[in-house]
Coordinates of C-alpha atoms in Angstrom, one line a residue:
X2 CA 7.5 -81.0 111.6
X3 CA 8.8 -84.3 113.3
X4 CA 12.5 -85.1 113.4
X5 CA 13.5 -87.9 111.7
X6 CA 16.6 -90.0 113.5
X7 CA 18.5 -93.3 113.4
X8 CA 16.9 -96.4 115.3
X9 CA 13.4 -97.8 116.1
X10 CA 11.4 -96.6 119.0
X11 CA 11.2 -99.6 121.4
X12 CA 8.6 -98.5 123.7
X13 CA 5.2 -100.2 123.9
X14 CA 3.0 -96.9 123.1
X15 CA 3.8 -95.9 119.6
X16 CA 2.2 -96.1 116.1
X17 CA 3.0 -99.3 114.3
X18 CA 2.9 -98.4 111.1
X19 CA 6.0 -97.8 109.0
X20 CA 6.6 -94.4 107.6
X21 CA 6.2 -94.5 103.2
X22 CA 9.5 -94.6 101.4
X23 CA 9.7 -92.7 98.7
X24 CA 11.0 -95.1 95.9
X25 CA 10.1 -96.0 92.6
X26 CA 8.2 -99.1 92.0
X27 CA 6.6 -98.9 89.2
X28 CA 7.4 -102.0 86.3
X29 CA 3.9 -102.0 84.5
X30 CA 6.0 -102.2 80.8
X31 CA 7.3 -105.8 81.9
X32 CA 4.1 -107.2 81.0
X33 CA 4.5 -106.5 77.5
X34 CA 8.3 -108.2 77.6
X35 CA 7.7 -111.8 75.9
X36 CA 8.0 -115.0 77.8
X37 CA 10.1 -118.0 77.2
X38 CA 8.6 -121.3 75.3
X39 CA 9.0 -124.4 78.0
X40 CA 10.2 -126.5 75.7
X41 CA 12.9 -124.2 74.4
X42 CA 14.5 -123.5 78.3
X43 CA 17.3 -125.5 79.3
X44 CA 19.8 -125.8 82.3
X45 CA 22.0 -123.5 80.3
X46 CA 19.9 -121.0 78.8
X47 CA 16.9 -120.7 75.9
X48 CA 17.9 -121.4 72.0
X49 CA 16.2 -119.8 69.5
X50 CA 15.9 -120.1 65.6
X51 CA 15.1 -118.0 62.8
X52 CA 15.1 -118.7 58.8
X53 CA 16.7 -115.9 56.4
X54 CA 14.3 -115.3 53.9
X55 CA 16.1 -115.3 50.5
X56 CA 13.3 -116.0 48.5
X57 CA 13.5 -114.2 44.6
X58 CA 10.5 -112.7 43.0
X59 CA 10.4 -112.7 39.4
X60 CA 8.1 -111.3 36.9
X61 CA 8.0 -112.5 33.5
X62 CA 10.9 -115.0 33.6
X63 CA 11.9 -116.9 31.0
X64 CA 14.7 -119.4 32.1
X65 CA 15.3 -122.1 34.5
X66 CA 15.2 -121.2 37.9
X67 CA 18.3 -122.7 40.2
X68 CA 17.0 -123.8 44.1
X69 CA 18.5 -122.7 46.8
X70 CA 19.4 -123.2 50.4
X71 CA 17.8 -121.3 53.2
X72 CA 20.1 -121.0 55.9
X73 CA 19.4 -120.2 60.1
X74 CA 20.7 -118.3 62.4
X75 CA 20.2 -119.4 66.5
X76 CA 20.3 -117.1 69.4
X77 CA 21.3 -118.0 72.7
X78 CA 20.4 -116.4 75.8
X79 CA 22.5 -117.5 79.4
X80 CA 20.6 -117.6 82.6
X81 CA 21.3 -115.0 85.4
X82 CA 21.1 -115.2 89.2
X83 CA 19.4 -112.0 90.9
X84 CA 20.4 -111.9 94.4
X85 CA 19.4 -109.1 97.7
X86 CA 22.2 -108.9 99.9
X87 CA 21.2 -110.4 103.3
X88 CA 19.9 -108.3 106.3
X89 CA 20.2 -110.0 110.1
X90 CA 17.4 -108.9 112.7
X91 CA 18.7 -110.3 116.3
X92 CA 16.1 -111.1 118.9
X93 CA 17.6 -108.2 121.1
X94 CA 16.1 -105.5 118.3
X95 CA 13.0 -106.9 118.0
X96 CA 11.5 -107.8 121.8
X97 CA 9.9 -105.0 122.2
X98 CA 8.7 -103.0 118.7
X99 CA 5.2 -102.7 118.0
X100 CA 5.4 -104.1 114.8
X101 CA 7.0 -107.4 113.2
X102 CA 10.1 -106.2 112.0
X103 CA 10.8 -109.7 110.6
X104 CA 8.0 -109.4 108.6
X105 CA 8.9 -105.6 107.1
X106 CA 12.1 -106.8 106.0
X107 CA 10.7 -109.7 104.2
X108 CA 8.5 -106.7 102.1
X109 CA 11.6 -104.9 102.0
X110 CA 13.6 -107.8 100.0
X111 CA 10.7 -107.9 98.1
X112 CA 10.5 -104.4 97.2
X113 CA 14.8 -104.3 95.7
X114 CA 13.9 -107.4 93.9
X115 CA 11.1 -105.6 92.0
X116 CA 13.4 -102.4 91.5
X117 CA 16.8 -103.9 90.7
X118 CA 15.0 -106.5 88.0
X119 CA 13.4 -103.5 86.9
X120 CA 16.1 -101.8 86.1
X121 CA 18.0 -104.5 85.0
X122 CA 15.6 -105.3 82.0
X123 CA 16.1 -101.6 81.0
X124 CA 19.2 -101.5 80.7
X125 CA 19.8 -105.3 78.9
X126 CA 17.3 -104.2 76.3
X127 CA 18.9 -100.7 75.2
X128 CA 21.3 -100.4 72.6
X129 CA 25.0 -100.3 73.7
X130 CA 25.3 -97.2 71.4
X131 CA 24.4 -95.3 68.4
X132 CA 26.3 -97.8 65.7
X133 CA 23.6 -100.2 64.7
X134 CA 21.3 -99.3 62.2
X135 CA 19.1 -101.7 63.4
X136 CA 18.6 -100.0 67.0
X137 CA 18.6 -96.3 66.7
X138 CA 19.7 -94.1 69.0
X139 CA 19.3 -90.2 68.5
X140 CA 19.7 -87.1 70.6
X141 CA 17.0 -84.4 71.4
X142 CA 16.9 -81.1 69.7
X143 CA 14.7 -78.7 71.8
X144 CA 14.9 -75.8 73.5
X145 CA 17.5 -75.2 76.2
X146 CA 16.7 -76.5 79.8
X147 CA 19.3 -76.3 82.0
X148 CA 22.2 -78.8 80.3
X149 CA 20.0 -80.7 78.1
X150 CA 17.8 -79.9 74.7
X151 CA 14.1 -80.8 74.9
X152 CA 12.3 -83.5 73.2
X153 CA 10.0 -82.2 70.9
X154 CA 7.1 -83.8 69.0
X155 CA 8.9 -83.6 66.0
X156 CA 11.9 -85.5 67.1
X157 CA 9.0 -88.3 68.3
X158 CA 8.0 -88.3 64.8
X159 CA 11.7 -88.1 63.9
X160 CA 12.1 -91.4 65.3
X161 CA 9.2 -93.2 64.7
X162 CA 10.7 -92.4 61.0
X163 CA 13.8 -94.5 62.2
X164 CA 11.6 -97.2 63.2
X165 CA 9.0 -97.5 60.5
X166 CA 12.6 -98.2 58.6
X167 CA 13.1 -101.2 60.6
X168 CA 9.9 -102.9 58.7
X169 CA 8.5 -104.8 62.5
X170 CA 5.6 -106.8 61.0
X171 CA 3.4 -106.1 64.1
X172 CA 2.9 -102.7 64.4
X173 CA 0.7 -102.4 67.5
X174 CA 4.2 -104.2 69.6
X175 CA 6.0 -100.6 69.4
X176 CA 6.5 -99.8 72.9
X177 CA 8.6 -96.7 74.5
X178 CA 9.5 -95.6 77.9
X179 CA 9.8 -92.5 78.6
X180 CA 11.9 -90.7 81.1
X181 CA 10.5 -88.3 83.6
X182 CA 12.2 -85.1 81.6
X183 CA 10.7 -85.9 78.1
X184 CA 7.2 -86.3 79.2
X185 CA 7.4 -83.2 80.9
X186 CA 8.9 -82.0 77.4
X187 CA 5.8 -83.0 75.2
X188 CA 3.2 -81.6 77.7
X189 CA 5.0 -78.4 77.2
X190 CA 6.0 -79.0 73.5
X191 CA 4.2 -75.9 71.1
X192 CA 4.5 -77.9 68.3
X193 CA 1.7 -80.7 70.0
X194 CA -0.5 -77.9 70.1
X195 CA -0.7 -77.3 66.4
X196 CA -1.1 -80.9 65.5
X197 CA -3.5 -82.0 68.3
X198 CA -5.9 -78.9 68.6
X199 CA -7.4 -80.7 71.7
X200 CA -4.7 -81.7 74.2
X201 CA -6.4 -84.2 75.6
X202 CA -5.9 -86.6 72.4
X203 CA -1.8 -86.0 73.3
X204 CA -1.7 -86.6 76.6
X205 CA -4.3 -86.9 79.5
X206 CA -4.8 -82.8 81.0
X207 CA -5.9 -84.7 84.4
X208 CA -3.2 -87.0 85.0
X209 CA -0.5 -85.8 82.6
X210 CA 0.5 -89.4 81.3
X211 CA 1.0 -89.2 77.4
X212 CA -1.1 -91.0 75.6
X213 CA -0.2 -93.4 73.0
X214 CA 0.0 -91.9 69.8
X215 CA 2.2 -92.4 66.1
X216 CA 1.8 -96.2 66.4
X217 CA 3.8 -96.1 70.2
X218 CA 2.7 -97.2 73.4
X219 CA 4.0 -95.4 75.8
X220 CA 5.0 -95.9 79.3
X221 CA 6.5 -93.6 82.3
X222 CA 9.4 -94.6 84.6
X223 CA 11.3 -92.1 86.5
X224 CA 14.2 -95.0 86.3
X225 CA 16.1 -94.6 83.0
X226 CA 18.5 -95.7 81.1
X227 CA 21.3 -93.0 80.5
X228 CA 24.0 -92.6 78.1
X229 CA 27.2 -90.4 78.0
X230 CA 28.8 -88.1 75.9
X231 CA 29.7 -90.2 73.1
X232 CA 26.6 -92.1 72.6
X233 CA 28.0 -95.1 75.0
X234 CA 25.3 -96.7 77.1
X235 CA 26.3 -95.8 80.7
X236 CA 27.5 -99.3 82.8
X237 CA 24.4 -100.6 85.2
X238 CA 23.6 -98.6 88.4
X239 CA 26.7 -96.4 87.5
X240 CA 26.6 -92.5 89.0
X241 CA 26.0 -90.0 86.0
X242 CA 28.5 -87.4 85.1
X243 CA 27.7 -84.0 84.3
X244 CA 27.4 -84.9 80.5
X245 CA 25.7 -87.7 81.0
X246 CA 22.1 -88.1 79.9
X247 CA 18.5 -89.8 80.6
X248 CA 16.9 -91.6 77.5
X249 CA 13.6 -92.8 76.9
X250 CA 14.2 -96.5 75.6
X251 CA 11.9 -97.6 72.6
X252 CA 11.5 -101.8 71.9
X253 CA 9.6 -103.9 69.4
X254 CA 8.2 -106.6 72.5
X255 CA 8.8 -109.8 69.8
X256 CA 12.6 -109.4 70.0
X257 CA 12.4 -109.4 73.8
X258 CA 12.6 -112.4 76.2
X259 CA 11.7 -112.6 80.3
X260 CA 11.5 -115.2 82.1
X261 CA 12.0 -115.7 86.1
X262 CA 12.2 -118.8 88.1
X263 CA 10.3 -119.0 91.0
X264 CA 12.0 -117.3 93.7
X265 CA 14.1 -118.7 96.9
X266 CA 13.1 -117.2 100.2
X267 CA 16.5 -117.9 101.9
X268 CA 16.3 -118.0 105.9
X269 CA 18.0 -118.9 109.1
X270 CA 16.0 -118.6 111.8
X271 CA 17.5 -117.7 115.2
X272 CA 16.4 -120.2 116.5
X273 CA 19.2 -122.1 115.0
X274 CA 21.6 -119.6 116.7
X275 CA 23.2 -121.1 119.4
X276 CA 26.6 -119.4 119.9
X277 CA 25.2 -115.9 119.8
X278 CA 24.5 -113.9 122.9
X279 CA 21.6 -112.1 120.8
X280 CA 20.1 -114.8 118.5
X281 CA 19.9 -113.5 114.9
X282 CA 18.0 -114.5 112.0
X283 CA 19.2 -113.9 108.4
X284 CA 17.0 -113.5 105.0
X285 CA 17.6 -112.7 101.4
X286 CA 15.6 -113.6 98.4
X287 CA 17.1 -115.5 95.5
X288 CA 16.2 -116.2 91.9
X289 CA 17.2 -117.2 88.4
X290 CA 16.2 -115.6 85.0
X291 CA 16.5 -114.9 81.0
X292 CA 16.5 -111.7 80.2
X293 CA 17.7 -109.8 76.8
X294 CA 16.7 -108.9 73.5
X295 CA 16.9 -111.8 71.5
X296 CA 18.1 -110.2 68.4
X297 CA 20.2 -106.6 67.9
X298 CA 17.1 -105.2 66.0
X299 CA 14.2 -103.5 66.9
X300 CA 14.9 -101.6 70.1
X301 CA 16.2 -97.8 70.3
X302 CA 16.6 -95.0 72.5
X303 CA 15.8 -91.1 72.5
X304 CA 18.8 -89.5 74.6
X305 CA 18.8 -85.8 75.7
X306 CA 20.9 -83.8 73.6
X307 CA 23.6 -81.5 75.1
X308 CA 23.1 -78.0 75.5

C-alpha cells in the first residue's frame, strides 16, 4: 500500500493527477429550497407579507353581520456574507509540480463553499428545539444500536401524523433529509416488510436510497443536523458530545427562502509581490446570501432517541 506523507513531490516524472478526497458533497435538496422575488430583495434583506385569515363561516344566520379588519404580519430576513479563509501558493512551491496547483486550489475554494453553504442551510432551517408546535421535533423509538434507538417506519408514520397537523396546502412540497443512520434504519426496519410486501416499493434493493413514500420526499446527506440531550439544536459546526444525536430534518419548501449573490473570486496575483523573496499569490472566494425559513412553521426534525 503507498505511504501517504506531508508535501508535494516536485520532481518532473510523476502522475499529475490529485489523489480523491473523501468529503461529502452532495446538496441535491437545495433545489427544492425557494428563491427570492427581485423585487422583494433589498440592500438590507427580503420583506415578506402574509394576511391572517379571519374570515367567519355562518350557516343559517339571521342577524347583521359586523366587518372586520384583516390584519398582516411581515417577515424579514438579513443578508449574510459566506467567506473561505484565504490560502497563499508562493512561486517557490509551484516551479516545478506537474500540475497547476493554482488552479486545484481554486476547485478547492470551490469545493468548502459548496459544503459550508450546505450545511449552513441545514442547520438555519431546523427547529431550535422541541417547543413549537408548529415545527416538531421527536425522538426515535427502535431497537437498541449502540447509544441510540432506531427509527422505525412507524415512527415515520408517527410524524407524518405531526405534519399532516400542520394543514401545508401543498402536499407534494413535504421534503425530509435523512441522516446516514436512519436510512440504514428503514432498510432494516421489520415493520417495512409487513406493509410493503415487495421492498422495492420502500426503498431501491440496488442502490439502497429510500424511496419517497407517505407524502415525503426524501433525500440522503451523511451531513446532519444534531441535537443534544435536551432537545436543544446543537450550535453550527460544533463537536458532538456523547449524548448528542444525528436528526433527519423534515421542511415544507414554501416556508423556505435561498438566494446567493453571484460570487467574488478574490485574488492577488504574485505578480504584485514585490517585497517577497518568494512571490505569493493569495485567493479566497466571497459571497452574499438570504437564507432561513421564512416563518417558524412547517419544518421538523426526527432525532435519535437515547438508549
Amino acid at each position: 500500500m503507498g505511504q501517504t506523507t506531508g508535501g508535494l513531490f516536485l520532481q518532473q516524472y510523476v502522475a499529475p493527477q490529485l489523489l480523491e478526497e473523501f468529503k461529502n458533497y452532495k446538496d441535491d435538496f437545495i433545489g427544492t429550497l425557494k428563491g427570492a422575488p427581485a423585487s422583494a430583495i433589498t440592500a438590507d434583506g427580503i420583506r415578506f407579507n402574509r394576511l391572517v385569515n379571519n374570515v367567519g363561516f355562518y350557516v343559517n344566520n339571521s342577524t347583521n353581520f359586523t366587518p372586520t379588519t384583516m390584519n398582516g404580519e411581515k417577515v424579514f430576513v438579513e443578508w449574510e456574507k459566506y467567506d473561505t479563509s484565504p490560502t497563499q501558493v508562493t512561486d517557490a512551491e509551484v516551479r516545478s509540480l506537474a500540475f497547476d496547483k493554482r488552479a486545484e486550489v481554486r476547485v478547492k475554494h470551490s469545493q468548502a463553499l459548496k459544503i459550508g453553504i450546505r450545511n449552513h442551510v441545514m442547520w438555519k432551517l431546523a427547529p431550535e428545539d422541541s417547543t413549537k408546535a408548529g415545527m416538531p421535533v421527536m425522538r426515535t423509538t427502535g431497537e437498541t444500536v449502540g447509544t441510540r434507538k432506531r427509527l422505525t417506519f412507524r415512527d415515520t408514520v408517527a410524524f407524518l401524523e405531526k405534519v399532516k397537523a400542520l394543514n401545508l396546502p401543498i402536499e407534494d412540497e413535504l421534503y425530509m433529509i435523512l441522516c446516514r443512520e436512519h436510512v440504514s434504519d428503514l432498510i432494516v426496519d421489520k415493520d417495512s416488510a409487513k406493509f410493503f410486501a415487495d421492498s422495492r416499493i420502500f426503498f431501491d434493493s440496488a442502490t439502497g436510497k429510500v424511496r419517497s413514500i407517505l407524502g415525503f420526499k426524501f433525500f440522503e446527506n451523511n451531513s446532519a443536523v444534531a441535537y443534544d440531550q435536551t432537545g436543544n439544536k446543537k450550535p453550527e459546526g460544533s463537536v458532538l458530545a456523547a449524548t448528542d444525536r444525528n436528526a433527519s430534518l423534515f421542511y415544507y419548501a414554501p416556508n423556505t427562502v435561498y438566494h446567493l449573490n453571484e460570487v467574488k473570486v478574490l485574488y492577488k496575483p504574485e505578480t504584485i509581490d514585490t517585497r517577497s523573496a518568494d512571490p505569493t499569490s493569495e485567493f479566497r472566494l466571497q459571497t452574499y446570501g438570504l437564507v432561513d425559513r421564512i416563518l417558524d412553521y412547517g419544518v421538523g426534525a426526527i432525532v435519535s432517541g437515547i438508549a
